[in-house]
Coordinates of C-alpha atoms in Angstrom, one line a residue:
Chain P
X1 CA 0.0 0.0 0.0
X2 CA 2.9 2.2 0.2
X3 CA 3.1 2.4 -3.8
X4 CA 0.3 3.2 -4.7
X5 CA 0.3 5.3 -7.9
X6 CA -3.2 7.2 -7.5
X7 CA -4.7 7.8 -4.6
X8 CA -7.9 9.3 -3.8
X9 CA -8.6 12.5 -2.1
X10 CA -11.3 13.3 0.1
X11 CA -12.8 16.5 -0.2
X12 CA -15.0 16.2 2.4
X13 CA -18.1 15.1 3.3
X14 CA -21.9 15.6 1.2
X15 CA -24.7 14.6 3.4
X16 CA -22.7 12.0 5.1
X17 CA -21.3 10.6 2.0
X18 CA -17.0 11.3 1.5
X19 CA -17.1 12.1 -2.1
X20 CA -13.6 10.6 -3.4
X21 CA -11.6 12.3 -6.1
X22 CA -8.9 9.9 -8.1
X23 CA -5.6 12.0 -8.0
X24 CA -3.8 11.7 -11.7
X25 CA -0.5 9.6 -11.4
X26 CA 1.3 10.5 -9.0
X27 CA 5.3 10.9 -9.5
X28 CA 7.2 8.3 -8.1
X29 CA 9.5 10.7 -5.7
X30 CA 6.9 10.0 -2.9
X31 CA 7.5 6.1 -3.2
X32 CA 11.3 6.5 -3.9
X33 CA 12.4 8.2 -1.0
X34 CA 11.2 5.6 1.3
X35 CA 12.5 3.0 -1.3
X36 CA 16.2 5.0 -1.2
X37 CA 16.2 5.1 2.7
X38 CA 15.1 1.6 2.8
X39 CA 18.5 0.7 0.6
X40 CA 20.9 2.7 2.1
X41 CA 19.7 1.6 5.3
X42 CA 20.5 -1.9 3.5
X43 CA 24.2 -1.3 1.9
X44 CA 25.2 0.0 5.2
X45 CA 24.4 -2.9 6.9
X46 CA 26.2 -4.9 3.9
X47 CA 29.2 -2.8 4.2
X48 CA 29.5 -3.3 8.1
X49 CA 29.3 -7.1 7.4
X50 CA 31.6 -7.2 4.6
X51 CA 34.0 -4.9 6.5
X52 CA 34.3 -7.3 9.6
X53 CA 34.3 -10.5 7.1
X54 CA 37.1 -9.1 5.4
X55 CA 39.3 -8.8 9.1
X56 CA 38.0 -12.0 9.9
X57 CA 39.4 -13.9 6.9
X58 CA 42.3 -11.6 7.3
X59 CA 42.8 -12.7 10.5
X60 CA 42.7 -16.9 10.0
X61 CA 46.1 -16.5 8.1
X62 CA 47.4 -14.5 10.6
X63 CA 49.4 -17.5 12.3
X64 CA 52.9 -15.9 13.3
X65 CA 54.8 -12.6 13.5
X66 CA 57.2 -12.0 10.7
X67 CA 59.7 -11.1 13.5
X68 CA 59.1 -14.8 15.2
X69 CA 60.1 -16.2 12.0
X70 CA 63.0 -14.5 12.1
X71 CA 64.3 -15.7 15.1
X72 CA 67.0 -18.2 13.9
X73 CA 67.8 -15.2 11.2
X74 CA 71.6 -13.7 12.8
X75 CA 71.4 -10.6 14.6
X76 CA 73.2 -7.8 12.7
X77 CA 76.1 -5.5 14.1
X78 CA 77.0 -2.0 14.2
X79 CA 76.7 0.3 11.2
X80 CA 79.0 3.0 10.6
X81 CA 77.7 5.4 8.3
X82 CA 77.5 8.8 8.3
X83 CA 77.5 11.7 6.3
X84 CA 79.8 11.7 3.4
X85 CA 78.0 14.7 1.3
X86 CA 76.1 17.7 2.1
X87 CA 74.6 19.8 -0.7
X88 CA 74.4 23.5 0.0
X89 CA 72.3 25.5 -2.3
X90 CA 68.6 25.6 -1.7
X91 CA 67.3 28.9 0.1
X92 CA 64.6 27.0 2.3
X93 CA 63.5 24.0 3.2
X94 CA 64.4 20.7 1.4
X95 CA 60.9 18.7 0.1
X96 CA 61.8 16.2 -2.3
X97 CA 64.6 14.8 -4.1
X98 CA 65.2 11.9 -6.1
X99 CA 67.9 9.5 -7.7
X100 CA 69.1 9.2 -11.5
X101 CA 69.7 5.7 -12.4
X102 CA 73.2 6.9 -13.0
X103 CA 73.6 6.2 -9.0
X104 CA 75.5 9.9 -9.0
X105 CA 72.9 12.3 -10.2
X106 CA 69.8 13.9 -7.8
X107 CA 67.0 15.8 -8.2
X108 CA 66.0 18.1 -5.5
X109 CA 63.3 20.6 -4.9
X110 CA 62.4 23.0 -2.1
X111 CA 60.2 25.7 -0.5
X112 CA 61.9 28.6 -2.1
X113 CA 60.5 27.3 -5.5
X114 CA 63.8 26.1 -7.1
X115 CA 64.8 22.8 -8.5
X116 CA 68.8 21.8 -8.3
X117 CA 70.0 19.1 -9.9
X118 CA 73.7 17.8 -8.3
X119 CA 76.5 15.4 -8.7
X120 CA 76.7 13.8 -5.3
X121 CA 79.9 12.7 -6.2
X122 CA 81.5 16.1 -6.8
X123 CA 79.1 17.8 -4.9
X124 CA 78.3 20.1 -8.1
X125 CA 75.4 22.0 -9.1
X126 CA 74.7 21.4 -12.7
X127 CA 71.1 22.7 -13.2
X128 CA 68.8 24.5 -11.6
X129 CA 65.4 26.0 -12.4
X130 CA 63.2 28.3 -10.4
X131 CA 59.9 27.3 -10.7
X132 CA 56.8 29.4 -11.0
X133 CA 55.2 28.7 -7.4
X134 CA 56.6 27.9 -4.0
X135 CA 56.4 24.7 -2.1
X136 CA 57.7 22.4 -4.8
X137 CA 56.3 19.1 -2.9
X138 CA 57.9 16.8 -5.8
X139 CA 59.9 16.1 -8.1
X140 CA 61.3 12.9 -10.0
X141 CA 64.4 12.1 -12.2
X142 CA 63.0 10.6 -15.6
X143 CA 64.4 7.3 -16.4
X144 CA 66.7 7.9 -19.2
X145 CA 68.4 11.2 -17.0
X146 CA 67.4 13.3 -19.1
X147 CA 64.3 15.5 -17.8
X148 CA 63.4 15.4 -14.5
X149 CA 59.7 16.2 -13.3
X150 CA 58.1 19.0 -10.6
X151 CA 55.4 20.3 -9.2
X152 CA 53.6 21.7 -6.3
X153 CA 51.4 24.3 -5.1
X154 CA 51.1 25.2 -8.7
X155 CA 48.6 22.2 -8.7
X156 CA 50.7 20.7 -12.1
X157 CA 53.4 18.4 -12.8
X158 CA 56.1 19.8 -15.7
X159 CA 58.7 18.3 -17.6
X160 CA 61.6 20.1 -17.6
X161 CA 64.1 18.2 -20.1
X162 CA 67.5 18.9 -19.3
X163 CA 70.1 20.6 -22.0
X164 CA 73.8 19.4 -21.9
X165 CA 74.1 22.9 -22.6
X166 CA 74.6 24.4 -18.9
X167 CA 73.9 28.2 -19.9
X168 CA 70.8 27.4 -21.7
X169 CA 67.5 28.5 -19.7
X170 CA 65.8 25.2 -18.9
X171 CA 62.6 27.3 -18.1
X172 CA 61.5 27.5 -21.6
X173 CA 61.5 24.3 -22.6
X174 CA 58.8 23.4 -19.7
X175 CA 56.1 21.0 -20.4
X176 CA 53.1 20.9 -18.3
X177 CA 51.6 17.8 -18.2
X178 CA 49.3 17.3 -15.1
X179 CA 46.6 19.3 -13.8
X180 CA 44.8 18.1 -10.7
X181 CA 42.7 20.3 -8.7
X182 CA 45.0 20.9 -5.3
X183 CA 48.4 20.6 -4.7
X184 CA 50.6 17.9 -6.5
X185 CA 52.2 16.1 -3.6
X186 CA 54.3 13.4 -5.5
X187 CA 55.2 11.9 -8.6
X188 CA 57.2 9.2 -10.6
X189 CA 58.0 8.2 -14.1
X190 CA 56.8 5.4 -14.8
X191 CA 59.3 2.5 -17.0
X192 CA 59.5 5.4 -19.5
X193 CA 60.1 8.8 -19.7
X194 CA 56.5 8.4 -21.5
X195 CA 54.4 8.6 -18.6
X196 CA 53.8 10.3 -15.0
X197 CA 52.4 8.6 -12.0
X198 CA 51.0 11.9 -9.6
X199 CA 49.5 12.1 -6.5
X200 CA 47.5 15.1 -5.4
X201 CA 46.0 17.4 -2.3
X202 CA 42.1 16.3 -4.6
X203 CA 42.0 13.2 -3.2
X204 CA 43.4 11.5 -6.8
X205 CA 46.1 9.9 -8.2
X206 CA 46.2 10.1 -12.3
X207 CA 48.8 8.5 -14.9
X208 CA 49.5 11.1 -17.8
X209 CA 51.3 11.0 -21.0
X210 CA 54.0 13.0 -21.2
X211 CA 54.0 14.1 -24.5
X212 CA 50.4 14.9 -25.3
X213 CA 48.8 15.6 -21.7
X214 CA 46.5 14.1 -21.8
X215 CA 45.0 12.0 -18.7
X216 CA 45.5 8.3 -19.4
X217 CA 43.8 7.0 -16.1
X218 CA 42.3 8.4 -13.2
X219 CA 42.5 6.4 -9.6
X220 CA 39.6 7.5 -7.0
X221 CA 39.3 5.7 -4.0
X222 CA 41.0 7.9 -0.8
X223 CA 38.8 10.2 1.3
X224 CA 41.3 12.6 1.9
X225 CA 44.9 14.3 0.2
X226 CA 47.2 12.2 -1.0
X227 CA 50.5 12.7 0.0
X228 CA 52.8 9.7 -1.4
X229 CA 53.1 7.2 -4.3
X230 CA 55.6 4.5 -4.7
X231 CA 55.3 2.3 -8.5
X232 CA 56.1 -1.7 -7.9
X233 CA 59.5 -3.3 -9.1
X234 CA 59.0 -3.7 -12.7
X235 CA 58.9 -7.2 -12.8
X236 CA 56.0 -7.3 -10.7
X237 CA 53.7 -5.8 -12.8
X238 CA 51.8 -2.8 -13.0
X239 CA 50.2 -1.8 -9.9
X240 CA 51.4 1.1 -7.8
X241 CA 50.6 1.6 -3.9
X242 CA 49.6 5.8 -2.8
X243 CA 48.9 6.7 1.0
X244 CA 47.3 9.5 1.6
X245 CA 45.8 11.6 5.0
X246 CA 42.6 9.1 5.0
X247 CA 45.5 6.9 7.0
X248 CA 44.7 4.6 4.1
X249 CA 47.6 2.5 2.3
X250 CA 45.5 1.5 -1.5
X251 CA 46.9 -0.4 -3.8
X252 CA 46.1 0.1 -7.3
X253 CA 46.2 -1.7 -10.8
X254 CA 47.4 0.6 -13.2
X255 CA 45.5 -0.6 -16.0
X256 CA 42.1 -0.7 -14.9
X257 CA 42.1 1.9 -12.5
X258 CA 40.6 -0.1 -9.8
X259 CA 41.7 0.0 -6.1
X260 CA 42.7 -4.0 -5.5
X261 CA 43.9 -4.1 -1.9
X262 CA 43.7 -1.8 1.5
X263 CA 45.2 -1.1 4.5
X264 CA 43.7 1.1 7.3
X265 CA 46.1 0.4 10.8
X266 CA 47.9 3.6 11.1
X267 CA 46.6 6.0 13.4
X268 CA 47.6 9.5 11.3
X269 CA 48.5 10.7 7.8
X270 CA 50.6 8.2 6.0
X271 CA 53.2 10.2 4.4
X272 CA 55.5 8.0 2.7
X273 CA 55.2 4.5 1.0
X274 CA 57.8 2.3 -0.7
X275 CA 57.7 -1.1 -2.1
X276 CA 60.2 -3.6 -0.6
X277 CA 62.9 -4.9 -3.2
X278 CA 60.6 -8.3 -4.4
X279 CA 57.2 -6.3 -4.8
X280 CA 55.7 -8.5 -2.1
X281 CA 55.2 -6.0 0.5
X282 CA 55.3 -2.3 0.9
X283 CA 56.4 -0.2 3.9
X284 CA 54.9 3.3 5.3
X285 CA 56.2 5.6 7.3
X286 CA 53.3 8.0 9.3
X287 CA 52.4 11.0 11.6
X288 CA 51.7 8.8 14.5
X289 CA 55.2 8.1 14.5
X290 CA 55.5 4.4 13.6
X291 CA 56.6 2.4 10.2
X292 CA 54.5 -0.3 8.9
X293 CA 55.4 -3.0 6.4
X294 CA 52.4 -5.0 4.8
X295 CA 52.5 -7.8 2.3
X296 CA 50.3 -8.1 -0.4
X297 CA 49.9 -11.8 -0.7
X298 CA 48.9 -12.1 3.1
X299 CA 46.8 -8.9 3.0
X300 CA 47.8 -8.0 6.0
X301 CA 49.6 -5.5 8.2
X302 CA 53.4 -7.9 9.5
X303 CA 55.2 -5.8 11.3
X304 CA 55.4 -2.6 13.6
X305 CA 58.4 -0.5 13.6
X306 CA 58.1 1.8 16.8
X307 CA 59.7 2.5 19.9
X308 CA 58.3 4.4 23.0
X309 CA 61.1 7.0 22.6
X310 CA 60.0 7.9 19.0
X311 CA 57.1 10.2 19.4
X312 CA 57.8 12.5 16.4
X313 CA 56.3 11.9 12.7
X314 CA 57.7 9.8 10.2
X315 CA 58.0 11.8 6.7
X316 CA 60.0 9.2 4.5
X317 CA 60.9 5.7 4.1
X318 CA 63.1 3.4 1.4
X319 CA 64.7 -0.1 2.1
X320 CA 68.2 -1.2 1.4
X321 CA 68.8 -2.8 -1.8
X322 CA 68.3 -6.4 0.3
X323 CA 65.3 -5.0 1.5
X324 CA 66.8 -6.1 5.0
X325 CA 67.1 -2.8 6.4
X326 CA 64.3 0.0 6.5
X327 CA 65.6 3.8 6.6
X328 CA 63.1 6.2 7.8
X329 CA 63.3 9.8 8.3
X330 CA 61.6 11.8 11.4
X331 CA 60.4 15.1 12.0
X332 CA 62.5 14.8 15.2
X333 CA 65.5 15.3 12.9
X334 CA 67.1 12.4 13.1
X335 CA 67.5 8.7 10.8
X336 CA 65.9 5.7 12.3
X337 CA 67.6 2.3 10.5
X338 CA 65.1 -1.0 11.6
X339 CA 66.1 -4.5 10.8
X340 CA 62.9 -4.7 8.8
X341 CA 62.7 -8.8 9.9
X342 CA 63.5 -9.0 13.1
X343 CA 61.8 -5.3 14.1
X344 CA 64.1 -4.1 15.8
X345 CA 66.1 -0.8 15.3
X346 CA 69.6 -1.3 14.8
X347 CA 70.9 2.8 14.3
X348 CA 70.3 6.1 14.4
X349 CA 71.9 8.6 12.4
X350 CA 72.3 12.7 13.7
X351 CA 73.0 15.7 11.5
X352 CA 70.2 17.3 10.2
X353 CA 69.5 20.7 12.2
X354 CA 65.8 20.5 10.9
X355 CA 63.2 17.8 10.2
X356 CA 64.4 15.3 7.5
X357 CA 61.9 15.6 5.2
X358 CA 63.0 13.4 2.5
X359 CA 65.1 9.9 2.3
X360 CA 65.9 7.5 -0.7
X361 CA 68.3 4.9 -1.1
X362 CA 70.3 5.3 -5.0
X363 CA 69.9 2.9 -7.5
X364 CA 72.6 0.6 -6.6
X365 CA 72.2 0.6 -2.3
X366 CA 75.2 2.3 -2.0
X367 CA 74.4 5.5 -0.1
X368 CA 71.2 6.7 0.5
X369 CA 70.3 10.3 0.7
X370 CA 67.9 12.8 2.8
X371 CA 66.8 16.1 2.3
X372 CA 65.8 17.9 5.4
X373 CA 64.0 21.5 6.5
X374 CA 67.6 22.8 7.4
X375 CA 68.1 23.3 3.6
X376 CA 70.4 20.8 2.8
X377 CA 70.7 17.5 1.6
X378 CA 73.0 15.0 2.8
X379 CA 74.5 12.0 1.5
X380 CA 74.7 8.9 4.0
X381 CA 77.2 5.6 3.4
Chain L
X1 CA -3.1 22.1 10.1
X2 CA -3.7 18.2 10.7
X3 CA -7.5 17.2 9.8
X4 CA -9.0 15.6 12.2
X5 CA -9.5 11.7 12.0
X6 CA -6.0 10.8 10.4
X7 CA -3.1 9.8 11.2
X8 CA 0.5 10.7 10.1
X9 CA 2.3 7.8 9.0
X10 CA 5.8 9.5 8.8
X11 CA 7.7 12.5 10.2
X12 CA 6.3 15.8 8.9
X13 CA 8.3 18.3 7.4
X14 CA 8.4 21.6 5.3
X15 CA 10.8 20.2 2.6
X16 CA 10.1 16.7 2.9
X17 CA 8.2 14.7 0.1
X18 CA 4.6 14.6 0.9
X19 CA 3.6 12.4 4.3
X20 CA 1.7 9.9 4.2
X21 CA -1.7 10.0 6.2
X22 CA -4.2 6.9 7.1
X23 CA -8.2 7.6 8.0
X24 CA -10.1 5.8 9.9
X25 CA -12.1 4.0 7.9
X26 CA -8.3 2.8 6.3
X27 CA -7.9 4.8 3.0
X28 CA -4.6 6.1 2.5
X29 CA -3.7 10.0 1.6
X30 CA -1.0 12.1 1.3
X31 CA -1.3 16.0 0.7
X32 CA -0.7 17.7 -2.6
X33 CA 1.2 21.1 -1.5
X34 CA 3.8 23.4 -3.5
X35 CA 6.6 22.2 -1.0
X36 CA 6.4 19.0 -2.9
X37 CA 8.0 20.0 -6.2
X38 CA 10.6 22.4 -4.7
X39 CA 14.1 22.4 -5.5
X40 CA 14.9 21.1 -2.0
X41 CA 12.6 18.5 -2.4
X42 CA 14.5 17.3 -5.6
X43 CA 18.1 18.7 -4.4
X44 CA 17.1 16.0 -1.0
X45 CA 16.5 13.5 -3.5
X46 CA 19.8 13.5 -5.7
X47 CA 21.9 14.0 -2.6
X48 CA 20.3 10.8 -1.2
X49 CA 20.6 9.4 -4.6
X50 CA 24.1 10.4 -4.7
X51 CA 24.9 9.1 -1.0
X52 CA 23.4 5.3 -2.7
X53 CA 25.9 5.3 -5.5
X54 CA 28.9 5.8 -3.2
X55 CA 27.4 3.4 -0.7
X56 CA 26.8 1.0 -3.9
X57 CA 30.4 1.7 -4.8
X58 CA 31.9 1.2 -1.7
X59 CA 29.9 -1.9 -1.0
X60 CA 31.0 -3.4 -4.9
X61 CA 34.7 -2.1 -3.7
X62 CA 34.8 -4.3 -0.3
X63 CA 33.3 -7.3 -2.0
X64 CA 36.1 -7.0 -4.4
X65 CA 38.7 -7.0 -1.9
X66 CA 36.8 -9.7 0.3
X67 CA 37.8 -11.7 -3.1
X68 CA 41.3 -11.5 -3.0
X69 CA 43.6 -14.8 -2.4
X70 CA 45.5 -14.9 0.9
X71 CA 48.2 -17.0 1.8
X72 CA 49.5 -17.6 5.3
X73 CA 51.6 -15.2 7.1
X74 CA 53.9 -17.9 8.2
X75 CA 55.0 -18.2 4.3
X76 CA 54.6 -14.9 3.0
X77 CA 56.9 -14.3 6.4
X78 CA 59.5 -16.8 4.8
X79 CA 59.3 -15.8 1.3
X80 CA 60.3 -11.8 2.3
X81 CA 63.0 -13.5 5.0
X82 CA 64.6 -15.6 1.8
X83 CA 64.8 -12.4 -0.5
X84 CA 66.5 -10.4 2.0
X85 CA 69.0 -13.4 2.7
X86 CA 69.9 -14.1 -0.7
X87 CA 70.4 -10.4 -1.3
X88 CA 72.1 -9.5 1.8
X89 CA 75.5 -9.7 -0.2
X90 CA 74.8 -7.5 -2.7
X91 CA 73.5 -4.9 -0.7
X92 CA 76.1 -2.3 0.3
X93 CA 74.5 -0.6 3.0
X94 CA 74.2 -3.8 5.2
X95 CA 77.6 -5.2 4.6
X96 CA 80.1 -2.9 3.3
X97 CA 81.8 -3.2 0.2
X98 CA 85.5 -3.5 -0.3
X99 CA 87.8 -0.4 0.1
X100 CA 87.6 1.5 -3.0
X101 CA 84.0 0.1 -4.3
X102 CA 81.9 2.4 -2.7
X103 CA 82.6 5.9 -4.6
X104 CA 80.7 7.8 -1.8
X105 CA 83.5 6.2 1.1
X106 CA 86.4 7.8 -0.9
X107 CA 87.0 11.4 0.0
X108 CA 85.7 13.4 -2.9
X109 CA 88.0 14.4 -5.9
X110 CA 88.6 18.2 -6.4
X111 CA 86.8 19.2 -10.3
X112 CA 89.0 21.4 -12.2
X113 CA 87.1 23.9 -13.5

């Protein structure tokens, strides 16, 4: 009786007779507001269930702690490493930098709106560009070495290819390639110097061709700003991993666009992500102060990397070349180093007179590097 | 104004779509009034129609990921341990390198410019 169609209205009474009137068709708003209330009423329930289905079968594999099977594993020593470059040259703080496959070339951009790239080896400047905007949140080497990618506040991602010619003004060549609709908070090449992997302040990631523009794939799925990407080892495939302030880890395929895994344990914004060496797991690094590693074929959060005394953000995390050793980078200054199996940390490295803001390990785990607030970068071995 | 002799079925409101009202001799009415065709009244409606395709999406999105294959985390555990022991010698961070491998140990060379 709820759907009815016509109904009739009384319009009064005649002598003691209610005289009826049939109403024309009536709309079906009436009836589909109860209908819609009914069925969201309906998928919420569903959603709860599948929610706690989903820990539940998570759980039934969860059988031991990655740092109980490493028990028998040898303990490791002491590390000596320090600092065995500093690059002087940025004006303010230190956001982003990043490796060239050479193992000796890096990208870096900072606050006061410039890009520099170095020779860590040498220590040399040998380009710089000053972009547009402020706040240059990222910036990427391109595979071959030669353009390297930036953006930021400027809510775009350019292409900057870079001229052997050192006088020549790399500003006009610039070719803006993605446009999102907040900041640009990170972004990668992809296998090519073809196509850019971004993550943004909207919400979004998005794959772009370089050379056209144009928006090849779109990836919706977080609640909140992005803030980090990391692309899997190649020979795993095409899938890339973004965590973002929603405290969710999502794991993407590249092709279709769909989200095809999750992780919600952290307790704040998730602002790093990297993919350990095999593509099996990735680690994160978050404001509420701990790393994280999770692997994808157990769909699950393994291991915790925290300590009582380490009450400060996390902004950055890479692995060693082994994948043994987890690097991350604190807003308290300083370099935590955690044997990623065991749990446990095994260094940590003083220098930076300002948040490190930044950390990658190069191409062939020699050295890794880390950008920091007190506007330099330093190189670690 | 509620006539006398019926009943209100459902929570009346200004912007709401019309309420539903039961006499008492059981017919069932609702009043036809301007309210009914307003632009809130439709706005109310795409917003709830807009709240069930996310909540469709989200529930298609969790039954996806309800679908993926698991394995234990007793072997997924082993498989990462393996990789980093069978790497663990190339990886110069972790075990050093020999004196005059690692180009970043040696003190930096001056460029002549």
């Amino acid at each position: 009786t709820r759907h009815l169609k016509t109904l009739a209205l009384t319009l009064g009474n005649c002598h003691g007779q209610k005289i009826y009137m049939r109403s024309p068709p009536i709309p079906e708003m009436a009836t589909q507001e109860v209908q819609l209330n009914e069925t969201l009423a309906h998928l919420k329930t569903e959603s709860e269930t599948l929610k706690s289905k989903l820990e539940e079968e998570r759980a039934k594999l969860h059988d031991v702690e990655l740092h109980q099977v490493a028990e028998k594993v040898e303990g490791l020593g002491q590390f000596v490493m320090k600092t065995r470059r500093t690059l002087k040259g940025h004006g303010n703080k230190v956001l982003c930098m990043d490796w060239c496959k050479d193992k000796r070339r890096i990208v870096s951009s900072s606050q006061d709106g410039k890009v520099i790239v170095w020779d860590a080896f040498t220590t040399n400047k040998e380009h710089a560009v000053t972009m547009p905007c402020t706040w240059v949140m990222a910036c990427a080497y391109a595979p071959s070495g030669c353009a390297v990618a930036c953006g930021g506040l400027d809510n775009k991602c350019s292409v900057y290819p870079l001229s052997l010619d050192k006088n020549e003004n790399l500003a006009a060549k610039k070719k803006s390639v993605a446009m999102h609709t907040n900041y640009l908070s990170a972004c990668s090449f992809t296998n090519s110097d073809m196509q850019i992997l971004t993550s943004s302040g909207d919400g979004t990631c998005a794959l772009w061709d370089v050379e056209s523009g144009q928006l090849l794939q779109s990836f919706h799925g977080h609640a909140a700003d992005v803030l980090c990407l990391d692309l899997a080892p190649s020979e795993t495939g095409n899938t890339f991993v973004s965590g973002g302030c929603d405290k969710k880890a999502n794991v993407w395929d590249m092709r279709s666009g769909q989200c095809i895994q999750s992780f919600e344990t952290h307790e704040s914004d998730i602002n790093s992500v990297r993919y350990y060496p095999s593509g099996d797991a990735f680690a994160s690094g978050s404001d509420d102060a701990t790393c994280r590693l999770y692997d994808l074929r157990a769909d699950r959060e393994v291991a915790i990397y925290s300590k009582e005394s380490i009450i400060f953000g996390v902004s950055s995390v890479d692995f060693s070349l082994s994948g043994r050793l987890l690097f991350g980078g604190y807003n308290d200054y300083t370099i935590n180093v955690w044997d990623v199996l065991k749990g446990t940390r095994v260094s940590i490295l003083f220098g930076h007179e300002n948040r490190v803001s930044t950390l990658r390990v190069s191409p062939d785990g020699t050295a890794f590097c880390t950008g920091s607030w007190d506007h330099t970068l330093r190189i670690w071995a | 104004m509620s006539p006398r002799g019926l009943t209100a079925l459902s929570g009346v409101s200004g912007h709401s779509p019309p309420v539903w009202f039961q006499s008492l001799d059981g017919l069932f009415f609702f009043f036809l009034n301007k309210e009914y065709f307003s632009p809130q009244t439709i706005s109310n409606n795409m917003t709830s129609n807009s709240n069930l395709s996310n909540m469709r999406r989200l529930v298609e999105q969790l039954k996806l990921e309800a679908s993926v294959e698991r394995i234990k985390v007793s072997q997924a555990a082993a498989e990462l341990q393996q990789y980093c022991l069978q790497n663990a010698g190339k990886d110069a961070l972790l075990v050093g390198v020999p004196t005059g491998s690692n180009p970043f140990r040696e003190p930096r060379s001056c460029a002549v410019v």
